[in-house]
Short mmCIF file of C-alpha atoms and ligand atoms in Angstrom, two decimals:
data_model
loop_
_atom_site.label_atom_id
_atom_site.label_comp_id
_atom_site.label_asym_id
_atom_site.label_seq_id
_atom_site.Cartn_x
_atom_site.Cartn_y
_atom_site.Cartn_z
CA MET A 1 -38.69 18.42 -56.55
CA PHE A 2 -38.08 15.86 -53.70
CA LEU A 3 -37.86 13.24 -55.68
CA SER A 4 -34.64 14.99 -57.74
CA TYR A 5 -33.26 16.32 -54.28
CA SER A 6 -33.38 12.62 -53.34
CA PHE A 7 -31.05 12.00 -56.68
CA THR A 8 -29.09 14.92 -56.13
CA ASN A 9 -28.24 14.36 -52.47
CA LYS A 10 -27.55 10.32 -53.13
CA LYS A 11 -23.92 9.89 -52.35
CA THR A 12 -24.38 12.79 -48.54
CA PRO A 13 -25.39 9.92 -45.97
CA ARG A 14 -22.72 7.82 -47.51
CA LEU A 15 -20.12 10.92 -47.16
CA LEU A 16 -21.35 11.70 -44.45
CA LEU A 17 -20.91 8.75 -42.02
CA LEU A 18 -17.66 8.46 -44.02
CA THR A 19 -15.95 11.77 -42.51
CA GLY A 20 -18.31 11.35 -39.81
CA LEU A 21 -15.50 7.97 -39.19
CA LEU A 22 -12.94 9.77 -40.20
CA ALA A 23 -13.62 12.17 -37.63
CA LEU A 24 -14.55 9.40 -34.65
CA ILE A 25 -10.76 7.63 -35.80
CA CYS A 26 -8.93 11.50 -35.95
CA GLY A 27 -10.62 11.26 -32.81
CA LEU A 28 -9.11 8.58 -31.46
CA VAL A 29 -5.91 9.02 -32.70
CA LEU A 30 -5.30 12.47 -30.47
CA ARG A 31 -7.07 11.54 -27.89
CA GLN A 32 -4.47 8.66 -27.45
CA SER A 33 -1.11 11.13 -28.42
CA ALA A 34 -2.39 14.17 -25.99
CA PRO A 35 0.39 15.13 -23.21
CA ALA A 36 -0.43 13.94 -19.80
CA VAL A 37 -2.47 16.94 -18.16
CA PRO A 38 0.47 17.98 -15.45
CA THR A 39 -1.15 16.79 -11.71
CA SER A 40 -0.66 19.82 -10.79
CA GLU A 41 -4.03 20.77 -12.61
CA VAL A 42 -5.98 17.92 -12.25
CA SER A 43 -8.68 18.50 -9.24
CA GLU A 44 -7.61 16.17 -6.70
CA LYS A 45 -10.73 15.34 -4.96
CA VAL A 46 -8.82 13.16 -1.19
CA VAL A 47 -9.93 11.50 1.62
CA TYR A 48 -7.82 11.12 5.07
CA LEU A 49 -9.72 8.66 6.40
CA THR A 50 -9.02 9.33 10.43
CA PHE A 51 -9.37 6.20 14.20
CA ASP A 52 -8.95 7.90 17.03
CA ASP A 53 -8.26 6.34 20.22
CA GLY A 54 -7.43 2.47 19.24
CA PRO A 55 -5.92 0.26 19.49
CA SER A 56 -8.94 -1.74 20.56
CA LYS A 57 -10.33 -4.69 19.41
CA VAL A 58 -11.99 -3.68 16.10
CA THR A 59 -8.79 -2.02 14.56
CA ILE A 60 -7.39 -6.05 13.12
CA ASP A 61 -11.05 -6.07 11.08
CA LEU A 62 -10.56 -2.42 10.13
CA LEU A 63 -7.56 -3.00 8.63
CA ASP A 64 -7.77 -6.71 7.59
CA LEU A 65 -10.56 -4.07 5.63
CA LEU A 66 -8.36 -1.54 4.85
CA LYS A 67 -5.85 -3.96 3.24
CA GLU A 68 -8.73 -5.49 0.83
CA GLU A 69 -9.75 -2.25 -0.28
CA ASN A 70 -5.85 -0.96 -0.94
CA VAL A 71 -7.06 2.07 1.36
CA LYS A 72 -4.59 3.53 3.31
CA ALA A 73 -5.50 5.71 6.56
CA THR A 74 -4.63 7.04 9.93
CA PHE A 75 -4.59 5.69 13.48
CA PHE A 76 -4.36 9.06 16.16
CA VAL A 77 -3.31 6.42 19.27
CA ILE A 78 -3.42 5.95 22.65
CA GLY A 79 -1.05 4.51 24.73
CA ALA A 80 -1.92 0.64 24.93
CA THR A 81 -0.70 -1.48 27.16
CA THR A 82 -2.07 -4.89 25.92
CA ASP A 83 0.87 -7.88 23.99
CA ARG A 84 -2.21 -7.22 21.64
CA GLY A 85 -2.71 -3.37 21.41
CA LYS A 86 1.49 -3.39 20.75
CA MET A 87 1.58 -5.86 18.15
CA LEU A 88 -1.42 -3.53 16.16
CA TYR A 89 1.14 -0.27 16.33
CA GLN A 90 3.83 -2.26 14.56
CA ARG A 91 0.14 -3.81 12.13
CA ILE A 92 -0.98 -0.34 11.42
CA LEU A 93 2.80 0.86 10.54
CA ASP A 94 4.06 -2.64 8.31
CA GLU A 95 0.48 -2.23 5.61
CA GLY A 96 1.70 1.47 5.02
CA HIS A 97 -0.46 3.15 7.33
CA THR A 98 0.37 5.93 9.57
CA LEU A 99 0.26 6.20 13.36
CA GLY A 100 -0.35 9.32 14.98
CA LEU A 101 -1.07 10.93 18.49
CA HIS A 102 -4.14 11.18 20.60
CA SER A 103 -2.08 11.21 24.07
CA TYR A 104 -1.58 8.38 25.91
CA SER A 105 -3.99 8.02 28.53
CA HIS A 106 -7.09 9.88 26.89
CA ASN A 107 -8.14 11.86 30.13
CA TYR A 108 -9.33 15.54 29.02
CA ASN A 109 -9.51 16.79 32.70
CA GLN A 110 -5.58 16.12 33.33
CA ILE A 111 -3.87 15.99 29.89
CA TYR A 112 -5.21 20.21 29.71
CA GLN A 113 -4.40 21.21 33.00
CA SER A 114 -1.16 22.60 30.90
CA ALA A 115 0.19 23.03 27.74
CA ASP A 116 3.08 20.45 30.28
CA ALA A 117 0.51 18.07 31.47
CA PHE A 118 0.24 17.38 27.85
CA PHE A 119 3.36 17.45 26.47
CA GLU A 120 4.18 15.64 29.45
CA ASP A 121 1.45 12.56 28.04
CA LEU A 122 2.32 13.29 24.56
CA THR A 123 6.16 12.36 25.17
CA ARG A 124 4.70 9.35 26.93
CA LEU A 125 2.82 8.15 24.44
CA ALA A 126 5.14 8.14 21.50
CA ASP A 127 8.36 7.07 24.20
CA HIS A 128 6.45 4.30 23.75
CA ILE A 129 5.17 3.65 20.21
CA GLU A 130 9.18 4.49 19.38
CA SER A 131 10.41 1.73 22.36
CA ILE A 132 7.91 -0.35 20.84
CA THR A 133 7.81 -0.12 17.37
CA GLY A 134 11.31 2.08 16.59
CA TYR A 135 9.19 4.96 15.23
CA ARG A 136 8.82 8.04 16.55
CA PRO A 137 5.40 9.71 15.34
CA GLN A 138 4.80 13.37 14.08
CA VAL A 139 1.89 13.78 13.72
CA PHE A 140 -1.08 13.92 16.44
CA ARG A 141 -4.28 15.21 16.87
CA PHE A 142 -6.03 16.52 20.05
CA PRO A 143 -8.21 14.15 21.93
CA GLY A 144 -11.83 16.87 21.60
CA GLY A 145 -10.10 18.52 18.82
CA SER A 146 -7.64 21.77 19.34
CA LYS A 147 -10.90 23.82 20.20
CA ASN A 148 -13.10 22.11 23.31
CA ALA A 149 -15.10 22.78 26.02
CA VAL A 150 -12.12 20.89 28.26
CA ALA A 151 -9.25 22.86 27.55
CA GLY A 152 -9.06 26.87 28.09
CA GLN A 153 -7.98 28.68 25.45
CA GLY A 154 -4.41 30.04 26.68
CA VAL A 155 -3.82 26.57 27.59
CA LEU A 156 -4.81 25.49 23.90
CA LYS A 157 -3.01 28.34 22.00
CA GLU A 158 0.17 27.22 24.40
CA ILE A 159 -0.27 23.41 23.26
CA ILE A 160 -0.39 24.48 19.35
CA GLU A 161 2.28 26.90 19.69
CA GLY A 162 4.86 24.02 21.33
CA ALA A 163 4.04 21.68 18.83
CA LYS A 164 5.72 24.02 16.53
CA SER A 165 8.44 23.89 18.47
CA ARG A 166 8.12 20.08 19.02
CA GLY A 167 8.53 19.54 15.37
CA LEU A 168 4.60 18.15 15.82
CA THR A 169 1.76 18.84 13.22
CA TYR A 170 -2.14 18.11 14.41
CA PHE A 171 -5.15 17.99 12.21
CA ASP A 172 -8.82 18.10 12.88
CA TRP A 173 -11.57 17.17 10.81
CA ASN A 174 -14.02 18.56 8.92
CA ALA A 175 -15.98 15.75 8.10
CA LEU A 176 -17.66 12.77 11.36
CA GLY A 177 -19.35 10.42 11.21
CA LYS A 178 -20.67 10.99 15.16
CA ASP A 179 -20.27 7.66 15.80
CA ASP A 180 -18.88 8.16 19.49
CA LEU A 181 -21.76 6.96 21.40
CA SER A 182 -21.53 4.47 23.97
CA TYR A 183 -23.28 1.64 21.03
CA ALA A 184 -22.85 0.69 18.37
CA GLU A 185 -24.26 2.87 16.00
CA ASP A 186 -25.66 1.13 12.62
CA PRO A 187 -22.68 1.23 9.23
CA ASP A 188 -25.88 3.49 7.44
CA VAL A 189 -25.82 6.10 9.92
CA ILE A 190 -22.00 6.47 10.58
CA ALA A 191 -21.71 6.65 6.27
CA LYS A 192 -24.88 8.97 6.05
CA ASN A 193 -22.81 11.41 8.87
CA VAL A 194 -20.30 11.57 7.21
CA ILE A 195 -21.50 12.69 3.76
CA GLU A 196 -23.84 15.25 4.73
CA SER A 197 -20.93 16.43 7.26
CA ALA A 198 -17.79 16.02 4.00
CA GLY A 199 -20.62 18.11 1.11
CA ASP A 200 -18.57 18.70 -1.57
CA LYS A 201 -15.67 19.30 -0.48
CA ASP A 202 -12.60 18.24 -2.44
CA THR A 203 -10.33 17.55 0.65
CA ILE A 204 -11.97 15.62 3.47
CA VAL A 205 -10.11 14.32 7.14
CA VAL A 206 -13.33 11.51 7.93
CA LEU A 207 -13.50 11.41 11.93
CA LEU A 208 -14.24 7.92 13.16
CA HIS A 209 -13.69 5.72 16.83
CA ASP A 210 -11.54 2.64 16.26
CA ASN A 211 -13.32 1.54 19.92
CA THR A 212 -14.24 -2.05 21.42
CA ILE A 213 -17.24 -0.45 20.86
CA ARG A 214 -17.47 0.04 17.62
CA THR A 215 -17.94 -2.85 15.90
CA THR A 216 -20.21 -1.40 13.15
CA ALA A 217 -17.43 1.17 12.24
CA PRO A 218 -15.50 -1.75 9.57
CA GLU A 219 -18.77 -2.02 8.19
CA ALA A 220 -18.96 1.36 8.47
CA VAL A 221 -16.35 2.21 6.38
CA LYS A 222 -16.35 0.28 3.69
CA LYS A 223 -19.76 1.98 2.33
CA ILE A 224 -17.64 5.28 2.74
CA ILE A 225 -14.79 4.16 0.60
CA ASP A 226 -17.22 2.86 -1.85
CA TYR A 227 -19.50 5.73 -2.47
CA TYR A 228 -15.51 8.43 -2.38
CA ARG A 229 -14.53 5.47 -5.05
CA GLU A 230 -17.80 6.02 -7.06
CA ARG A 231 -16.95 10.32 -7.16
CA GLY A 232 -13.46 9.43 -8.18
CA TYR A 233 -12.05 10.49 -4.81
CA THR A 234 -8.56 8.88 -3.50
CA PHE A 235 -8.14 7.94 0.21
CA GLU A 236 -4.34 8.73 1.15
CA ALA A 237 -3.17 8.72 4.61
CA LEU A 238 -1.58 11.79 6.72
CA THR A 239 0.74 13.38 6.45
CA PRO A 240 3.13 16.62 7.91
CA ASP A 241 3.05 17.75 4.61
CA SER A 242 -1.19 16.86 4.30
CA PRO A 243 -3.94 19.72 3.91
CA GLY A 244 -4.22 21.85 7.21
CA ILE A 245 -7.70 21.13 8.34
CA ARG A 246 -7.57 22.66 11.66
CA PHE A 247 -10.34 24.19 13.87
CA GLN A 248 -7.25 27.33 14.15
ZN1 LIG B 1 -9.96 10.61 21.28
#
């Protein structure tokens, strides 16, 4: 019985193999000729790396790394008075990153006295950057975020309204490196903080800091880039049209 079964089905494995091969070839041809999925249907996973408080001695290393990795980011800068700082505004722009405003003085007590005080400081920074680079930033980040303990809620609301009428867009964050310490944090810890706070979000705006103390920032950023790249994320610089990650 077994023998006769084997005999009568002798050609079956070969046939199966042939059918399988044909199916595979058809599949490959179909796959190659299939129309591309419209980009609107692709679930986009984007990381926006943002650096507050620069330019600093660390900015050059950050820019070198971003260039090497072909990643665009956003720098929310403060008032630079040195030649190096002014040159860095220009380099940030030249290399395709977004140059955003963070405040000229970064003095919370001064800028959060009133909406007028805030815009006086922000305008000073925008004028300063425009006089150096010819570019006037359109995006900004509140020092401490759009909800912070220093500014009263009334002042914050007034600033938000004032920003709209001035054509300025602000961004907060939904992931952070917790790197604003009095020392340079371990790059592994910074990367871990970002990954844990971002969770499984598709749109991630990462808050990191660029100042002279943050010497481990480039190493941490490299780890963050590698992690998200492996998981299919792309990296973009913020524009006024980017997803509105805001506390209010
Ligand atoms: Zn800041």
